[in-house]
Tab-separated table of C-alpha atoms and ligand atoms in Angstrom:
chain	number	residue	atom	x	y	z
A	410	ALA	CA	1.552	-54.797	13.818
A	411	LYS	CA	-1.605	-56.629	14.641
A	412	ASN	CA	-2.901	-57.212	18.120
A	413	SER	CA	-3.552	-60.914	18.498
A	414	GLY	CA	-4.505	-61.974	21.965
A	415	ARG	CA	-4.091	-60.138	25.195
A	416	ASN	CA	-0.352	-59.630	25.607
A	417	THR	CA	1.102	-60.719	22.314
A	418	ILE	CA	1.691	-58.491	19.365
A	419	ARG	CA	2.641	-60.027	16.055
A	420	PHE	CA	4.511	-58.065	13.488
A	421	TYR	CA	3.826	-58.593	9.832
A	422	ASP	CA	6.433	-57.488	7.377
A	423	PRO	CA	4.957	-58.144	3.938
A	424	LYS	CA	8.364	-58.149	2.276
A	425	MET	CA	9.758	-60.685	4.697
A	426	GLN	CA	6.639	-62.803	4.344
A	427	GLU	CA	7.094	-62.851	0.602
A	428	ALA	CA	10.734	-63.799	0.914
A	429	ILE	CA	9.804	-66.675	3.213
A	430	LYS	CA	7.034	-67.786	0.847
A	431	TYR	CA	9.478	-67.757	-2.044
A	432	LYS	CA	12.002	-69.768	-0.064
A	433	VAL	CA	9.424	-72.406	0.863
A	434	ALA	CA	8.142	-72.577	-2.715
A	435	ILE	CA	11.650	-73.011	-4.089
A	436	GLU	CA	12.474	-75.623	-1.487
A	437	THR	CA	9.380	-77.663	-2.351
A	438	SER	CA	9.977	-77.425	-6.064
A	439	LEU	CA	13.691	-78.171	-5.748
A	440	LYS	CA	12.780	-81.493	-4.165
A	441	ARG	CA	10.539	-82.192	-7.128
A	442	ALA	CA	13.218	-80.976	-9.566
A	443	LEU	CA	15.654	-83.539	-8.195
A	444	LYS	CA	13.132	-86.321	-8.663
A	445	LYS	CA	11.888	-85.218	-12.069
A	446	ASN	CA	15.202	-84.399	-13.675
A	447	GLU	CA	14.610	-80.688	-14.122
A	448	LEU	CA	18.265	-80.086	-13.379
A	449	GLU	CA	20.862	-80.168	-16.090
A	450	LEU	CA	24.625	-79.820	-16.208
A	451	TYR	CA	26.179	-77.275	-18.520
A	452	TYR	CA	29.879	-77.470	-19.275
A	453	GLN	CA	32.271	-74.553	-19.613
A	454	PRO	CA	35.575	-75.262	-21.382
A	455	LYS	CA	38.970	-74.553	-19.842
A	456	VAL	CA	41.646	-73.929	-22.480
A	457	ASP	CA	45.442	-73.929	-22.632
A	458	ASP	CA	47.514	-71.007	-23.957
A	459	ALA	CA	46.871	-72.179	-27.544
A	460	GLN	CA	43.131	-72.040	-26.780
A	461	THR	CA	42.761	-75.817	-27.059
A	462	ILE	CA	40.018	-77.222	-24.831
A	463	ILE	CA	41.668	-79.391	-22.179
A	464	ALA	CA	39.074	-79.550	-19.429
A	465	LEU	CA	35.501	-78.678	-18.498
A	466	GLU	CA	33.708	-77.263	-15.492
A	467	ALA	CA	30.224	-78.594	-14.771
A	468	LEU	CA	27.734	-75.912	-13.752
A	469	VAL	CA	24.251	-76.856	-12.674
A	470	ARG	CA	21.184	-75.346	-14.376
A	471	TRP	CA	17.595	-75.456	-13.219
A	472	ASN	CA	14.804	-75.028	-15.699
A	473	HIS	CA	11.746	-74.552	-13.523
A	474	PRO	CA	8.484	-75.407	-15.386
A	475	GLU	CA	6.718	-72.177	-14.258
A	476	ARG	CA	9.417	-69.815	-13.079
A	477	GLY	CA	11.771	-70.508	-15.951
A	478	PHE	CA	15.502	-70.482	-15.543
A	479	ILE	CA	16.684	-70.067	-11.938
A	480	PRO	CA	20.420	-69.305	-11.608
A	481	PRO	CA	22.568	-71.427	-9.259
A	482	SER	CA	23.478	-68.304	-7.275
A	483	GLU	CA	19.827	-68.311	-6.172
A	484	PHE	CA	19.112	-71.962	-5.389
A	485	ILE	CA	22.526	-73.289	-4.267
A	486	PRO	CA	22.609	-71.093	-1.126
A	487	LEU	CA	19.027	-72.196	-0.343
A	488	ALA	CA	19.949	-75.837	-0.883
A	489	GLU	CA	22.884	-75.351	1.494
A	490	GLU	CA	20.528	-73.928	4.102
A	491	ASN	CA	17.901	-76.669	3.913
A	492	GLY	CA	20.213	-79.626	3.372
A	493	LEU	CA	19.090	-80.415	-0.172
A	494	ILE	CA	22.661	-79.693	-1.294
A	495	ILE	CA	23.556	-83.235	-0.194
A	496	PRO	CA	21.308	-85.099	-2.688
A	497	LEU	CA	21.702	-82.316	-5.267
A	498	GLY	CA	25.490	-82.412	-4.974
A	499	ALA	CA	25.504	-86.196	-5.273
A	500	TRP	CA	23.387	-85.916	-8.430
A	501	VAL	CA	25.909	-83.463	-9.910
A	502	ILE	CA	28.862	-85.763	-9.131
A	503	LYS	CA	27.062	-88.800	-10.510
A	504	THR	CA	26.017	-87.030	-13.706
A	505	ALA	CA	29.576	-85.766	-14.304
A	506	CYS	CA	31.007	-89.243	-13.661
A	507	LEU	CA	28.560	-90.856	-16.089
A	508	GLN	CA	29.624	-88.296	-18.674
A	509	LEU	CA	33.312	-89.042	-18.023
A	510	ALA	CA	32.695	-92.765	-18.385
A	511	ARG	CA	30.976	-92.191	-21.739
A	512	TRP	CA	33.646	-89.772	-22.912
A	513	SER	CA	36.486	-92.110	-22.052
A	514	LEU	CA	35.352	-94.299	-24.972
A	515	GLU	CA	35.724	-91.595	-27.632
A	516	GLU	CA	39.056	-90.298	-28.849
A	517	LYS	CA	37.996	-86.658	-29.033
A	518	THR	CA	36.860	-86.586	-25.415
A	519	SER	CA	38.952	-89.226	-23.663
A	520	SER	CA	41.557	-86.802	-22.297
A	521	LEU	CA	39.059	-84.281	-20.902
A	522	THR	CA	38.624	-83.810	-17.179
A	523	ILE	CA	35.462	-82.522	-15.512
A	524	ALA	CA	35.501	-80.199	-12.529
A	525	VAL	CA	32.526	-80.269	-10.173
A	526	ASN	CA	31.815	-77.545	-7.613
A	527	LEU	CA	31.513	-78.772	-4.047
A	528	SER	CA	29.734	-77.066	-1.215
A	529	ILE	CA	31.537	-77.154	2.111
A	530	LYS	CA	28.340	-78.724	3.495
A	531	GLN	CA	29.033	-81.793	1.361
A	532	LEU	CA	32.582	-82.155	2.677
A	533	GLN	CA	31.296	-81.719	6.215
A	534	SER	CA	28.603	-84.392	5.877
A	535	ASP	CA	29.368	-87.730	7.515
A	536	ASN	CA	28.923	-89.978	4.511
A	537	PHE	CA	30.658	-87.893	1.884
A	538	VAL	CA	33.768	-90.033	1.377
A	539	ALA	CA	31.634	-93.175	1.088
A	540	THR	CA	29.233	-91.419	-1.282
A	541	VAL	CA	32.070	-90.432	-3.604
A	542	GLU	CA	33.471	-93.957	-3.520
A	543	ARG	CA	30.067	-95.445	-4.322
A	544	ILE	CA	29.491	-93.061	-7.243
A	545	LEU	CA	32.952	-93.627	-8.738
A	546	LYS	CA	32.379	-97.382	-8.649
A	547	SER	CA	28.790	-97.486	-9.868
A	548	THR	CA	29.494	-95.162	-12.813
A	549	LYS	CA	32.826	-96.795	-13.704
A	550	CYS	CA	34.302	-93.298	-13.710
A	551	PRO	CA	37.815	-93.290	-15.230
A	552	LYS	CA	40.572	-92.505	-12.719
A	553	GLY	CA	42.151	-89.080	-12.564
A	554	LYS	CA	39.450	-87.321	-14.575
A	555	LEU	CA	37.294	-85.867	-11.820
A	556	ILE	CA	38.239	-82.622	-10.093
A	557	PHE	CA	36.461	-81.107	-7.111
A	558	GLU	CA	36.428	-77.313	-6.860
A	559	ILE	CA	36.163	-76.050	-3.300
A	560	THR	CA	36.281	-72.537	-1.912
A	561	GLU	CA	38.110	-70.857	0.918
A	562	THR	CA	34.996	-71.251	3.122
A	563	LEU	CA	36.545	-74.593	4.083
A	564	PHE	CA	38.875	-72.646	6.377
A	565	MET	CA	35.908	-71.551	8.470
A	566	GLY	CA	35.204	-75.105	9.601
A	567	ASP	CA	37.248	-77.897	11.134
A	568	VAL	CA	40.140	-77.795	8.655
A	569	ASP	CA	41.858	-80.948	9.965
A	570	ALA	CA	38.714	-83.031	9.536
A	571	ILE	CA	38.239	-81.714	6.021
A	572	VAL	CA	41.871	-82.277	5.054
A	573	SER	CA	41.631	-85.879	6.193
A	574	LYS	CA	38.532	-86.420	4.024
A	575	MET	CA	40.267	-84.753	1.087
A	576	ARG	CA	43.185	-87.161	1.460
A	577	ASN	CA	40.825	-90.158	1.402
A	578	ILE	CA	39.141	-88.843	-1.719
A	579	LYS	CA	42.467	-88.087	-3.422
A	580	GLU	CA	43.431	-91.722	-2.923
A	581	MET	CA	40.514	-92.588	-5.196
A	582	GLY	CA	42.142	-90.556	-7.982
A	583	VAL	CA	40.116	-87.364	-7.586
A	584	HIS	CA	41.928	-84.009	-7.754
A	585	PHE	CA	41.194	-80.818	-5.826
A	586	SER	CA	41.118	-77.225	-6.973
A	587	ILE	CA	40.659	-74.112	-4.852
A	588	ASP	CA	38.057	-71.871	-6.488
A	589	ASP	CA	37.560	-68.078	-6.307
A	590	PHE	CA	41.007	-67.759	-4.790
A	591	GLY	CA	41.840	-64.360	-3.340
A	592	THR	CA	38.340	-63.473	-2.198
A	593	GLY	CA	38.379	-65.249	1.160
A	594	TYR	CA	40.455	-64.892	4.250
A	595	SER	CA	42.802	-67.816	3.824
A	596	SER	CA	46.461	-66.961	4.073
A	597	LEU	CA	49.113	-68.334	1.795
A	598	SER	CA	50.453	-70.462	4.644
A	599	ALA	CA	46.987	-71.918	5.272
A	600	ILE	CA	46.791	-73.005	1.638
A	601	LYS	CA	49.905	-75.113	2.189
A	602	LYS	CA	48.017	-77.296	4.657
A	603	ILE	CA	45.373	-78.550	2.267
A	604	PRO	CA	46.108	-81.157	-0.434
A	605	LEU	CA	45.506	-79.195	-3.648
A	606	ASP	CA	46.353	-79.744	-7.299
A	607	GLU	CA	45.026	-76.513	-8.793
A	608	LEU	CA	44.283	-72.909	-7.909
A	609	LYS	CA	41.705	-70.758	-9.673
A	610	ILE	CA	42.236	-67.017	-9.464
A	611	ASP	CA	38.901	-65.343	-8.823
A	612	GLN	CA	37.328	-63.649	-11.801
A	613	SER	CA	37.201	-60.277	-10.048
A	614	PHE	CA	40.997	-60.029	-10.452
A	615	THR	CA	40.804	-60.924	-14.142
A	616	GLN	CA	38.146	-58.319	-14.768
A	617	ASP	CA	40.060	-55.532	-13.021
A	618	ILE	CA	43.350	-56.142	-14.801
A	619	LYS	CA	43.201	-52.975	-16.913
A	620	SER	CA	42.082	-50.615	-14.185
A	621	THR	CA	44.928	-50.549	-11.683
A	622	ASP	CA	48.484	-51.732	-11.173
A	623	ASP	CA	47.449	-53.225	-7.843
A	624	GLU	CA	45.567	-56.001	-9.609
A	625	ALA	CA	48.650	-56.871	-11.634
A	626	VAL	CA	50.731	-57.090	-8.464
A	627	ILE	CA	48.144	-59.318	-6.784
A	628	ILE	CA	47.916	-61.621	-9.793
A	629	HIS	CA	51.706	-61.947	-10.057
A	630	THR	CA	51.906	-62.697	-6.331
A	631	ILE	CA	49.190	-65.376	-6.462
A	632	ILE	CA	50.739	-67.045	-9.520
A	633	GLY	CA	54.219	-67.025	-7.991
A	634	MET	CA	52.943	-68.534	-4.758
A	635	ALA	CA	50.834	-71.164	-6.539
A	636	LYS	CA	53.781	-72.230	-8.676
A	637	ASN	CA	56.004	-72.528	-5.621
A	638	LEU	CA	53.423	-74.888	-4.178
A	639	GLY	CA	53.387	-76.891	-7.405
A	640	LEU	CA	49.821	-75.965	-8.272
A	641	ARG	CA	48.339	-75.567	-11.719
A	642	VAL	CA	47.028	-72.008	-12.116
A	643	VAL	CA	43.684	-71.300	-13.773
A	644	ALA	CA	42.445	-67.810	-14.590
A	645	GLU	CA	38.667	-67.424	-14.554
A	646	GLY	CA	36.356	-64.903	-16.164
A	647	VAL	CA	38.578	-64.134	-19.156
A	648	GLU	CA	36.454	-61.948	-21.434
A	649	THR	CA	38.936	-59.953	-23.532
A	650	ASN	CA	42.069	-60.632	-25.543
A	651	ALA	CA	43.936	-58.065	-23.452
A	652	GLN	CA	43.145	-60.029	-20.287
A	653	PHE	CA	44.150	-63.294	-21.980
A	654	GLU	CA	47.506	-61.826	-23.109
A	655	PHE	CA	48.245	-60.382	-19.690
A	656	LEU	CA	47.450	-63.676	-17.916
A	657	LYS	CA	49.482	-65.722	-20.390
A	658	ASN	CA	52.482	-63.468	-19.846
A	659	ALA	CA	51.981	-63.631	-16.094
A	660	GLY	CA	52.363	-67.412	-16.308
A	661	CYS	CA	48.843	-68.838	-15.940
A	662	HIS	CA	48.519	-72.372	-17.310
A	663	VAL	CA	44.796	-72.605	-17.990
A	664	PHE	CA	42.114	-70.086	-18.971
A	665	GLN	CA	38.356	-70.008	-18.683
A	666	GLY	CA	35.820	-67.371	-19.656
A	667	TYR	CA	33.358	-66.022	-22.180
A	668	LEU	CA	36.242	-65.158	-24.561
A	669	PHE	CA	36.562	-68.891	-25.239
A	670	SER	CA	33.075	-70.177	-24.480
A	671	LYS	CA	30.085	-69.776	-22.213
A	672	PRO	CA	28.862	-72.825	-20.293
A	673	LEU	CA	27.068	-75.013	-22.846
A	674	PRO	CA	24.643	-77.917	-22.762
A	675	PHE	CA	26.203	-81.221	-23.748
A	676	GLU	CA	24.887	-81.253	-27.344
A	677	ALA	CA	26.231	-77.756	-28.111
A	678	LEU	CA	29.544	-78.538	-26.467
A	679	LYS	CA	30.049	-81.637	-28.605
A	680	LYS	CA	30.077	-79.441	-31.720
A	681	ILE	CA	33.052	-77.367	-30.567
A	682	LEU	CA	35.208	-80.242	-29.323
B	1277	C2E	P1	31.854	-70.515	-9.951
B	1277	C2E	O1	32.159	-71.918	-9.591
B	1277	C2E	O2	32.850	-69.472	-9.587
B	1277	C2E	O3	31.552	-70.535	-11.514
B	1277	C2E	C1	31.887	-69.495	-12.397
B	1277	C2E	C2	30.669	-68.665	-12.737
B	1277	C2E	O4	31.069	-67.586	-13.591
B	1277	C2E	C3	29.602	-69.418	-13.537
B	1277	C2E	O5	28.344	-68.859	-13.194
B	1277	C2E	C4	29.956	-69.070	-14.981
B	1277	C2E	O6	28.870	-69.192	-15.875
B	1277	C2E	C5	30.412	-67.642	-14.836
B	1277	C2E	N1	31.391	-67.247	-15.866
B	1277	C2E	C6	32.211	-68.032	-16.587
B	1277	C2E	N2	32.983	-67.300	-17.420
B	1277	C2E	C7	32.650	-66.009	-17.217
B	1277	C2E	C8	33.106	-64.762	-17.796
B	1277	C2E	O7	33.971	-64.703	-18.665
B	1277	C2E	N3	32.531	-63.638	-17.308
B	1277	C2E	C9	31.555	-63.646	-16.350
B	1277	C2E	N4	31.041	-62.485	-15.958
B	1277	C2E	N5	31.113	-64.797	-15.792
B	1277	C2E	C10	31.644	-65.968	-16.221
B	1277	C2E	P2	27.097	-69.774	-12.826
B	1277	C2E	O8	27.044	-70.965	-13.737
B	1277	C2E	O9	25.903	-68.893	-12.747
B	1277	C2E	O10	27.444	-70.315	-11.380
B	1277	C2E	C11	27.538	-69.461	-10.278
B	1277	C2E	C12	28.063	-70.181	-9.078
B	1277	C2E	O11	27.136	-71.174	-8.632
B	1277	C2E	C13	29.360	-70.944	-9.323
B	1277	C2E	O12	30.450	-70.060	-9.283
B	1277	C2E	C14	29.337	-71.927	-8.179
B	1277	C2E	O13	29.803	-71.330	-7.009
B	1277	C2E	C15	27.859	-72.208	-8.023
B	1277	C2E	N6	27.538	-73.496	-8.665
B	1277	C2E	C16	27.245	-73.772	-9.955
B	1277	C2E	N7	27.025	-75.096	-10.136
B	1277	C2E	C17	27.212	-75.680	-8.915
B	1277	C2E	C18	27.124	-77.028	-8.431
B	1277	C2E	O14	26.875	-77.999	-9.165
B	1277	C2E	N8	27.364	-77.214	-7.093
B	1277	C2E	C19	27.678	-76.178	-6.251
B	1277	C2E	N9	27.899	-76.439	-4.961
B	1277	C2E	N10	27.770	-74.923	-6.681
B	1277	C2E	C20	27.529	-74.658	-7.994
B	1278	CA	CA1	33.910	-73.206	-9.850
B	1279	CA	CA1	35.060	-69.464	-9.509
B	1280	CA	CA1	32.203	-67.752	-7.689
């Protein structure tokens, strides 16, 4: 603590100062990154039970000129805090839609869908429905090929307002998937209230399959419930054949994980399609 002035004492915590400095630096450079195209979308395949690639998930990558690769787990939460998630998220949607428009022209890629991760902040923003409409039009994005992945954090906000926006967006031919399912606090009855097409079981369940019977019970329960609601079930984080076999037998429709492929840049992905 340093005495500065008569009655005020300021506390300096070097660690906190550094964290704040880092935050500010990242915020400044993220603005630049958006302008200068330092962001890139990688695509991770989703496969069916015959391991055929049927869909892709877009995952954003940031190659910072000095700091190198910064993972989304580090800059997405910051972008949510400072509002940059709005332009960043719009860039991700637009880039995925442009890709879909291009792919619709080639036989090998014309049936693929692309899933884009949404932050709840985007769904809460006033202009989001209009933004999506504008992007779909300007990119000539083919109908029915774009999927938005949202998480259970949506239940922490004004659910009715969000559901109404989701309905508007669904009318434009966009589908919705609930991501990381099982990690939040949403109940099965709450899930019924939101207009979903797909449910993704969180990767923590996949990775614990071998360790306890509890995980198996949870997975069977989630799959049974999802099927009753008419949802397509995706298992995430599949890394081993044993996990793949278990999930297939449990009735999952779609599988995603390092066993099949890591997220890849567009050029590398093209080679495995
Ligand atoms: P997520 O949506 O749950 O994405 C899955 C994450 O798990 C990805 O990490 C992916 O690379 C990783 N993963 C895939 N298969 C496996 C596997 O078999 N094993 C393991 N251990 N991991 C696997 P990534 O790309 O680092 O993304 C982390 C999170 O950042 C995403 O989690 C998502 O919440 C967020 N994110 C990524 N891109 C975007 C974006 O464009 N917008 C928003 N709002 N969030 C994004
Ligand atoms: Ca996701
Ligand atoms: Ca996930
Ligand atoms: Ca996650």
